[in-house]
Amino acid sequence: MKDTLNNKTYDDLEVGMTAHQTRLCRADDLYVFANASGNLNPMHLPKADGDGDGEPEALAPGMWVASLISGVLGCQLPGPGTLYHSQNLRFVNRAHAGDELTAHVRLTAKGADRKVRFDTWVDRADGVRILEGEAEVFAPERSVQFSTGDLPGLTVRRHEHFDRLLEKAAPLPAIPTAVVAPEEPDALAGAILGAEHTLITPILIGDPAKIEAAAEVERIDLAPYRIVAEPSHKAAAARAVAMVHEGEAAAVMKGHLHTDVLLAQIVKSDGGLRIGRRLSHVFVMDVPGLEHLLMVTDAAINISPDLQTKADIIQNAIDLALSLGIEEPKVGVLSAVEVVNPAIPSTLDAAILSKMAERGQITGGLVDGPLAMDNAIDLGAAQTKGIRSLVAGRAEILVAPNMEAGNMLAKELTFLAHAEAGGVVMGAKCPIILNSRADDEQARLASCAVAALNAWARTG
């Protein structure tokens, strides 16, 4: 749409004048229309099956298509100041999300009281007519200019990146997963949800009576699932680690126990799951409006990481990103500023980490820093600061200077930007799923999908 709109007054109009406007019908348009109109007919929702045939229809609502005609009348001919008097419509075909549509108007008559009549129609890019009709509007009396530059934008809160992860993981066999102490309803429900979507095959380790009580609350049938009785959380965590060594489990999932209890068994020098690298947590985030997955690390394990720990944190995140199908992940090492300042130690670490990546001490991705948050994720902000980098403005992995900053960043994205966040611990022999009570179903499923994809990547 033009930044400045100009109109034609009633006196300027001549019979035969035409105008048109082309618009791609996006899935997001259908969600916006559903919310704005209150029309929640599943025939028009991109992923819903509205007629029971097993396939989503994603039909563009008729009145959304008709609104394209309103767009031409209100923005072009006659333009700003135009008001509707009447519109009739004949729908002769249907449009779907993904169709390119062109709305046309042609002035056919001028009447009294500034009333003008138009033929109106909408065609698909292949020439198929979608609708036709006539509109009568009140043309503007005076010339008007209108700037659209201050028009608020819209961000649709859906999570298509997580949907793609789930689609990618769906064909893979479910990975056997040792679930430690699923003794509360939310902990058990998360594991069973992953099983129902064929992402994991849960092995429930803990107190059988507590597991059965949690299942009763959630109305879960435990018959299909193996239960391993262990009297304490420490013993349950130790049994999960042993199962990984024995090849019975390809992932570990935290249930209702303290994270420290679980990690103590994973990191112990004799019989743990460490592989010579520091463990670190990676949030995998689907941020509405962002065109790619975003990873934030470390926000849960390493409180004040030193330089070598940060190198491990970066390598862990790169390895995870590669397993999710991200080619040559772009890593932004964050600080408060984008220049090296000896008074800010995190800028020194970031610069050294960038050089370590250049020299092959960190592999598989592009690493740059220090970067401030704005120029790490926004290309315009990076260009304004004169930063020339393949990472700046395009970062897919954000490395926080410490756990406090990482945790705050992840929670700000979740609660202010409405991001969904799945999380896993990397740096061990297998992925470790850490769910939170606050996680909704989408986040729990995403964590399972991330773990499944990573587990399968390790095998091959």
Coordinates of C-alpha atoms in Angstrom, one line a residue:
M1 CA 0.0 0.0 0.0
K2 CA 1.2 3.5 -0.8
D3 CA 2.6 5.7 2.0
T4 CA 0.4 8.6 0.9
L5 CA -3.1 8.2 -0.4
N6 CA -4.8 10.8 -2.7
N7 CA -8.4 10.9 -3.7
K8 CA -10.5 12.0 -6.6
T9 CA -13.4 14.3 -5.7
Y10 CA -16.9 13.8 -7.2
D11 CA -16.2 16.6 -9.7
D12 CA -13.0 14.8 -10.8
L13 CA -14.6 11.5 -11.5
E14 CA -15.5 10.4 -15.1
V15 CA -17.4 7.4 -16.2
G16 CA -15.1 4.7 -17.4
M17 CA -12.4 5.3 -14.8
T18 CA -10.9 2.1 -13.4
A19 CA -8.6 1.0 -10.5
H20 CA -7.4 -2.3 -9.1
Q21 CA -5.3 -3.6 -6.2
T22 CA -3.6 -7.0 -5.9
R23 CA -3.3 -8.8 -2.6
L24 CA -1.9 -12.2 -1.5
C25 CA -4.3 -14.0 0.7
R26 CA -2.2 -15.2 3.7
A27 CA -3.1 -17.6 6.4
D28 CA -2.6 -14.8 8.9
D29 CA -5.3 -12.8 7.1
L30 CA -7.8 -15.5 7.9
Y31 CA -6.8 -15.4 11.6
V32 CA -7.1 -11.6 11.7
F33 CA -10.5 -11.7 10.0
A34 CA -11.7 -14.4 12.4
N35 CA -10.7 -12.3 15.4
A36 CA -12.0 -9.0 14.0
S37 CA -15.3 -10.3 12.8
G38 CA -16.1 -13.0 15.3
N39 CA -16.6 -15.5 12.5
L40 CA -14.9 -18.6 13.7
N41 CA -16.3 -20.9 11.1
P42 CA -13.7 -23.6 10.8
M43 CA -14.0 -23.6 7.1
H44 CA -12.0 -20.4 7.2
L45 CA -9.3 -21.3 9.7
P46 CA -6.1 -22.5 8.1
K47 CA -5.6 -25.7 10.1
A48 CA -9.2 -26.7 10.9
D49 CA -11.3 -29.3 9.1
G50 CA -14.6 -27.5 8.7
D51 CA -16.6 -30.1 6.8
G52 CA -15.3 -33.4 8.3
D53 CA -13.4 -34.7 5.2
G54 CA -10.1 -35.0 7.1
E55 CA -8.5 -32.0 5.3
P56 CA -8.3 -28.3 6.3
E57 CA -10.1 -26.1 3.8
A58 CA -8.5 -22.7 4.5
L59 CA -11.2 -21.0 2.5
A60 CA -11.0 -17.2 2.4
P61 CA -14.2 -15.8 4.0
G62 CA -16.5 -14.3 1.3
M63 CA -16.6 -11.0 3.2
W64 CA -12.8 -10.9 3.5
V65 CA -12.6 -11.2 -0.3
A66 CA -15.3 -8.5 -0.6
S67 CA -13.3 -6.2 1.6
L68 CA -10.6 -6.1 -1.1
I69 CA -13.1 -4.1 -3.2
S70 CA -13.6 -1.7 -0.2
G71 CA -9.8 -1.3 -0.2
V72 CA -9.7 -0.1 -3.8
L73 CA -12.7 2.3 -3.3
G74 CA -11.3 3.7 -0.1
C75 CA -7.6 4.0 -1.1
Q76 CA -7.6 4.6 -4.9
L77 CA -10.9 5.4 -6.6
P78 CA -12.5 7.6 -5.4
G79 CA -10.1 7.2 -2.4
P80 CA -9.9 8.9 1.1
G81 CA -13.2 10.4 2.1
T82 CA -15.4 7.8 0.3
L83 CA -18.3 6.2 2.2
Y84 CA -20.4 3.2 1.2
H85 CA -24.1 3.5 0.3
S86 CA -24.6 -0.1 -0.9
Q87 CA -22.8 -3.1 -2.3
N88 CA -24.2 -6.3 -3.8
L89 CA -22.1 -9.4 -4.3
R90 CA -22.4 -12.6 -6.3
F91 CA -19.9 -15.3 -5.3
V92 CA -19.0 -17.4 -8.4
N93 CA -16.0 -19.2 -7.0
R94 CA -13.8 -19.6 -3.8
A95 CA -10.4 -18.4 -2.8
H96 CA -7.9 -20.1 -0.5
A97 CA -5.0 -19.0 1.6
G98 CA -2.1 -18.7 -0.8
D99 CA -4.1 -17.3 -3.7
E100 CA -3.2 -14.0 -5.2
L101 CA -6.3 -11.9 -5.7
T102 CA -6.9 -8.7 -7.7
A103 CA -9.9 -6.5 -6.9
H104 CA -11.2 -4.2 -9.7
V105 CA -13.6 -1.3 -9.8
R106 CA -15.0 0.5 -12.9
L107 CA -17.0 3.7 -12.7
T108 CA -20.3 3.3 -14.5
A109 CA -22.5 6.2 -13.4
K110 CA -22.6 9.5 -11.5
G111 CA -25.8 10.5 -9.7
A112 CA -27.1 13.2 -7.4
D113 CA -25.8 13.9 -3.9
R114 CA -22.3 12.8 -4.9
K115 CA -23.5 9.2 -5.4
V116 CA -21.4 7.2 -7.9
R117 CA -21.8 3.6 -9.1
F118 CA -19.1 1.0 -9.8
D119 CA -18.9 -2.4 -11.3
T120 CA -16.8 -4.5 -8.9
W121 CA -15.1 -7.8 -9.3
V122 CA -12.3 -9.9 -7.9
D123 CA -10.2 -12.3 -9.9
R124 CA -7.6 -14.9 -9.0
A125 CA -4.1 -14.8 -10.5
D126 CA -5.1 -17.5 -13.0
G127 CA -8.0 -15.4 -14.3
V128 CA -10.7 -17.3 -12.4
R129 CA -13.4 -14.9 -11.2
I130 CA -14.2 -15.1 -7.5
L131 CA -16.9 -12.6 -7.1
E132 CA -18.7 -9.8 -9.0
G133 CA -21.2 -7.1 -8.1
E134 CA -22.0 -3.4 -8.0
A135 CA -21.1 -0.7 -5.4
E136 CA -22.7 2.7 -4.8
V137 CA -20.7 5.1 -2.8
F138 CA -20.7 8.7 -1.7
A139 CA -17.6 10.3 -3.4
P140 CA -15.5 12.8 -1.5
E141 CA -16.4 16.5 -1.9
R142 CA -12.9 17.9 -1.2
S143 CA -9.4 16.8 -2.1
V144 CA -7.7 14.8 0.7
Q145 CA -4.3 13.4 1.3
F146 CA -3.7 10.8 4.0
S147 CA -0.3 9.4 5.2
T148 CA -0.4 5.7 6.1
G149 CA 3.0 5.8 7.8
D150 CA 1.7 5.9 11.3
L151 CA -0.8 3.0 10.9
P152 CA -0.2 0.4 13.6
G153 CA 0.9 -3.0 12.5
L154 CA -0.4 -6.4 13.5
T155 CA 1.5 -9.5 14.7
V156 CA -0.5 -12.7 14.7
R157 CA 0.2 -14.8 17.7
R158 CA 0.6 -18.2 16.1
H159 CA 3.6 -20.5 16.2
E160 CA 4.3 -21.8 12.8
H161 CA 8.0 -22.6 13.5
F162 CA 7.0 -25.1 16.2
D163 CA 4.4 -26.6 13.9
R164 CA 7.1 -27.3 11.4
L165 CA 9.2 -28.9 14.1
L166 CA 6.3 -31.2 15.0
E167 CA 5.8 -32.0 11.3
K168 CA 9.5 -32.9 10.9
A169 CA 9.5 -35.1 14.0
A170 CA 6.2 -36.8 13.2
P171 CA 7.5 -39.4 10.7
L172 CA 10.3 -40.5 13.1
P173 CA 9.9 -43.5 15.5
A174 CA 9.1 -42.3 19.0
I175 CA 12.3 -42.2 21.1
P176 CA 12.3 -44.2 24.4
T177 CA 12.5 -41.6 27.2
A178 CA 13.2 -42.1 30.9
V179 CA 10.7 -39.8 32.7
V180 CA 12.0 -39.2 36.2
A181 CA 9.3 -38.8 39.0
P182 CA 6.2 -38.1 36.9
E183 CA 4.3 -38.1 40.2
E184 CA 2.2 -34.9 39.8
P185 CA -0.6 -34.4 37.2
D186 CA 1.2 -31.8 35.1
A187 CA 4.5 -33.8 35.0
L188 CA 2.8 -37.0 33.9
A189 CA 0.5 -35.2 31.4
G190 CA 3.5 -33.7 29.6
A191 CA 5.1 -37.1 29.1
I192 CA 1.8 -38.7 27.9
L193 CA 1.2 -35.8 25.6
G194 CA 4.5 -36.5 23.9
A195 CA 3.6 -40.2 23.6
E196 CA 0.2 -39.4 22.1
H197 CA 1.9 -37.4 19.4
T198 CA 4.4 -40.3 18.8
L199 CA 7.4 -38.2 19.8
I200 CA 8.5 -40.2 22.8
T201 CA 7.8 -43.6 24.4
P202 CA 7.8 -42.7 28.1
I203 CA 9.3 -45.0 30.7
L204 CA 7.8 -43.8 34.0
I205 CA 10.3 -44.0 36.8
G206 CA 9.2 -43.2 40.4
D207 CA 6.7 -44.1 43.1
P208 CA 4.0 -46.2 41.4
A209 CA 1.3 -45.1 43.9
K210 CA 2.0 -41.4 43.2
I211 CA 2.1 -42.0 39.4
E212 CA -1.2 -43.8 39.6
A213 CA -2.7 -41.0 41.6
A214 CA -1.6 -38.4 39.1
A215 CA -3.0 -40.5 36.3
E216 CA -6.4 -40.7 38.0
V217 CA -6.5 -36.9 38.2
E218 CA -5.6 -36.5 34.5
R219 CA -7.8 -39.5 33.6
I220 CA -4.8 -41.2 31.9
D221 CA -4.8 -44.9 31.2
L222 CA -1.4 -46.2 32.3
A223 CA -1.8 -49.7 30.8
P224 CA 0.3 -48.9 27.6
Y225 CA 3.2 -47.5 29.6
R226 CA 6.0 -49.2 31.5
I227 CA 6.4 -48.1 35.2
V228 CA 9.8 -48.6 36.9
A229 CA 9.4 -48.5 40.7
E230 CA 12.0 -46.4 42.5
P231 CA 11.5 -45.3 46.1
S232 CA 13.2 -41.9 46.0
H233 CA 13.9 -39.1 43.5
K234 CA 17.6 -39.7 43.7
A235 CA 17.2 -43.3 42.9
A236 CA 14.8 -42.5 40.1
A237 CA 17.3 -40.1 38.5
A238 CA 20.1 -42.7 38.9
R239 CA 17.9 -45.3 37.2
A240 CA 17.2 -43.0 34.3
V241 CA 20.9 -42.4 33.8
A242 CA 21.6 -46.1 33.9
M243 CA 18.9 -46.8 31.3
V244 CA 20.6 -44.4 28.9
H245 CA 23.9 -46.3 29.4
E246 CA 22.2 -49.6 28.9
G247 CA 20.5 -48.4 25.6
E248 CA 17.0 -48.6 27.1
A249 CA 16.5 -44.8 26.8
A250 CA 17.5 -42.2 24.2
A251 CA 16.4 -39.2 26.3
V252 CA 15.7 -38.1 29.8
M253 CA 12.7 -36.0 30.9
K254 CA 12.4 -34.2 34.2
G255 CA 9.2 -34.9 36.1
H256 CA 8.2 -33.5 39.6
L257 CA 11.6 -33.3 41.3
H258 CA 14.2 -30.6 41.9
T259 CA 16.4 -30.0 38.8
D260 CA 19.5 -30.2 41.1
V261 CA 18.6 -33.8 42.1
L262 CA 18.3 -34.9 38.4
L263 CA 21.5 -33.0 37.3
A264 CA 23.5 -34.4 40.1
Q265 CA 23.1 -37.9 38.7
I266 CA 23.8 -36.7 35.1
V267 CA 27.0 -34.9 35.9
K268 CA 28.6 -37.3 38.4
S269 CA 32.1 -38.3 37.3
D270 CA 31.4 -42.1 37.7
G271 CA 28.5 -43.3 35.7
G272 CA 27.0 -39.9 34.7
L273 CA 26.1 -38.7 31.2
R274 CA 28.8 -36.0 30.7
I275 CA 30.7 -36.1 27.4
G276 CA 33.6 -33.8 28.3
R277 CA 31.7 -30.6 27.9
R278 CA 29.7 -28.4 30.3
L279 CA 26.0 -29.0 30.4
S280 CA 23.9 -26.0 29.3
H281 CA 20.2 -25.3 28.8
V282 CA 18.8 -24.1 25.5
F283 CA 15.4 -22.4 25.1
V284 CA 14.1 -23.0 21.6
M285 CA 11.6 -20.2 21.1
D286 CA 8.9 -19.5 18.5
V287 CA 8.5 -15.7 18.6
P288 CA 5.4 -14.3 16.7
G289 CA 6.6 -12.1 13.9
L290 CA 10.1 -13.5 13.7
E291 CA 10.9 -15.4 10.5
H292 CA 12.9 -18.1 12.2
L293 CA 13.3 -20.1 15.4
L294 CA 15.2 -18.3 18.1
M295 CA 17.4 -20.0 20.7
V296 CA 18.4 -18.4 24.0
T297 CA 21.2 -19.9 26.1
D298 CA 22.1 -20.4 29.0
A299 CA 19.1 -19.4 31.1
A300 CA 18.9 -22.3 33.6
I301 CA 22.1 -24.0 34.6
N302 CA 25.3 -22.0 34.4
I303 CA 25.0 -19.0 36.7
S304 CA 28.2 -17.0 35.9
P305 CA 29.9 -18.9 33.1
D306 CA 33.6 -18.3 32.4
L307 CA 35.1 -18.1 28.9
Q308 CA 35.5 -21.9 28.4
T309 CA 32.0 -22.6 29.7
K310 CA 30.6 -20.0 27.3
A311 CA 32.4 -21.8 24.5
D312 CA 30.7 -25.0 25.6
I313 CA 27.4 -23.2 25.8
I314 CA 27.8 -22.0 22.2
Q315 CA 28.9 -25.4 20.9
N316 CA 25.9 -27.1 22.6
A317 CA 23.5 -24.6 21.0
I318 CA 25.0 -25.0 17.6
D319 CA 24.8 -28.7 17.8
L320 CA 21.2 -28.5 18.7
A321 CA 20.4 -26.1 15.9
L322 CA 22.1 -28.3 13.4
S323 CA 20.0 -31.2 14.5
L324 CA 16.8 -29.2 14.0
G325 CA 17.8 -28.5 10.4
I326 CA 19.3 -25.0 10.7
E327 CA 22.3 -24.8 8.4
E328 CA 25.3 -22.9 9.7
P329 CA 23.5 -21.4 12.7
K330 CA 24.2 -17.7 13.4
V331 CA 25.2 -17.0 17.0
G332 CA 25.0 -13.6 18.5
V333 CA 27.0 -13.2 21.8
L334 CA 25.2 -10.6 23.7
S335 CA 26.3 -7.7 25.9
A336 CA 25.0 -4.2 26.7
V337 CA 26.9 -2.7 23.8
E338 CA 28.3 -3.8 20.4
V339 CA 31.8 -2.6 20.9
V340 CA 34.6 -4.0 23.1
N341 CA 34.8 -2.2 26.3
P342 CA 37.3 -3.4 29.0
A343 CA 35.0 -2.0 31.7
I344 CA 32.3 -4.5 30.5
P345 CA 33.9 -8.0 30.8
S346 CA 31.2 -9.7 28.7
T347 CA 32.3 -7.7 25.7
L348 CA 35.8 -9.1 26.1
D349 CA 34.4 -12.7 26.3
A350 CA 32.3 -12.1 23.3
A351 CA 35.2 -10.8 21.2
I352 CA 37.3 -13.8 22.2
L353 CA 34.5 -16.3 21.5
S354 CA 34.2 -14.8 18.0
K355 CA 37.9 -15.3 17.4
M356 CA 37.7 -18.8 18.8
A357 CA 35.0 -19.6 16.2
E358 CA 37.2 -18.1 13.4
R359 CA 40.1 -20.4 14.5
G360 CA 38.0 -23.5 14.6
Q361 CA 37.7 -23.9 18.4
I362 CA 33.9 -23.6 18.0
T363 CA 32.5 -25.3 14.9
G364 CA 29.4 -25.6 12.8
G365 CA 28.1 -22.1 13.0
L366 CA 28.9 -18.4 12.6
V367 CA 29.7 -16.6 15.9
D368 CA 29.9 -12.8 16.3
G369 CA 30.0 -10.5 19.3
P370 CA 29.7 -8.4 21.3
L371 CA 26.3 -7.5 20.0
A372 CA 23.5 -5.6 21.8
M373 CA 20.1 -7.2 21.7
D374 CA 18.8 -4.8 19.0
N375 CA 21.5 -5.2 16.5
A376 CA 21.7 -8.9 17.1
I377 CA 18.1 -9.5 15.9
D378 CA 17.2 -6.4 13.8
L379 CA 19.0 -5.8 10.5
G380 CA 18.0 -2.2 10.5
A381 CA 19.5 -1.6 13.9
A382 CA 22.7 -3.3 12.9
Q383 CA 23.0 -1.2 9.7
T384 CA 22.3 2.0 11.7
K385 CA 25.2 1.1 13.9
G386 CA 27.4 0.4 10.9
I387 CA 27.9 -3.3 11.9
R388 CA 28.9 -5.4 8.9
S389 CA 28.5 -9.0 9.8
L390 CA 26.8 -12.2 8.6
V391 CA 25.3 -12.6 12.1
A392 CA 24.3 -9.0 13.1
G393 CA 20.5 -8.6 12.6
R394 CA 20.1 -12.3 11.7
A395 CA 21.1 -14.1 14.9
E396 CA 19.3 -17.4 15.4
I397 CA 21.1 -18.2 18.7
L398 CA 21.4 -15.6 21.5
V399 CA 24.1 -16.2 24.1
A400 CA 23.5 -14.3 27.3
P401 CA 26.4 -13.1 29.4
N402 CA 25.0 -15.0 32.5
M403 CA 22.1 -17.0 33.7
E404 CA 20.2 -14.0 35.1
A405 CA 20.3 -12.1 31.8
G406 CA 19.4 -15.3 29.8
N407 CA 16.5 -16.1 32.1
M408 CA 15.1 -12.6 32.0
L409 CA 15.4 -12.5 28.2
A410 CA 13.6 -15.8 27.7
K411 CA 10.8 -14.9 30.1
E412 CA 10.4 -11.4 28.6
L413 CA 10.0 -13.1 25.2
T414 CA 7.5 -15.5 26.6
F415 CA 5.3 -13.2 28.6
L416 CA 5.6 -9.9 26.7
A417 CA 6.2 -11.1 23.1
H418 CA 3.9 -14.1 23.5
A419 CA 6.6 -16.6 22.4
E420 CA 6.3 -20.3 23.0
A421 CA 9.4 -21.9 24.5
G422 CA 10.6 -25.4 24.6
G423 CA 13.7 -26.4 26.4
V424 CA 16.4 -29.0 26.5
V425 CA 19.7 -29.5 28.3
M426 CA 22.7 -30.2 26.0
G427 CA 26.2 -31.4 26.6
A428 CA 25.2 -34.8 27.9
K429 CA 25.1 -38.3 26.2
C430 CA 21.5 -37.7 25.4
P431 CA 19.1 -34.7 25.3
I432 CA 17.4 -33.9 28.6
I433 CA 13.9 -32.4 28.6
L434 CA 13.2 -29.8 31.2
N435 CA 9.6 -28.8 31.3
S436 CA 8.1 -26.1 33.6
R437 CA 4.7 -26.2 35.3
A438 CA 4.0 -23.0 33.4
D439 CA 4.5 -24.6 30.0
D440 CA 1.4 -25.1 27.9
E441 CA 0.7 -28.1 25.6
Q442 CA 2.5 -26.5 22.7
A443 CA 5.7 -25.8 24.7
R444 CA 5.7 -29.4 26.1
L445 CA 5.2 -30.9 22.6
A446 CA 8.0 -28.6 21.2
S447 CA 10.4 -29.8 23.9
C448 CA 9.6 -33.4 23.0
A449 CA 10.0 -32.7 19.3
V450 CA 13.3 -30.9 19.8
A451 CA 14.6 -33.8 22.0
A452 CA 13.4 -36.4 19.4
L453 CA 15.1 -34.6 16.5
N454 CA 18.3 -34.2 18.4
A455 CA 18.3 -37.8 19.6
W456 CA 17.9 -39.1 16.0
A457 CA 20.6 -36.7 14.7
R458 CA 23.0 -38.3 17.2
T459 CA 22.4 -41.7 15.7
G460 CA 23.2 -40.9 12.3

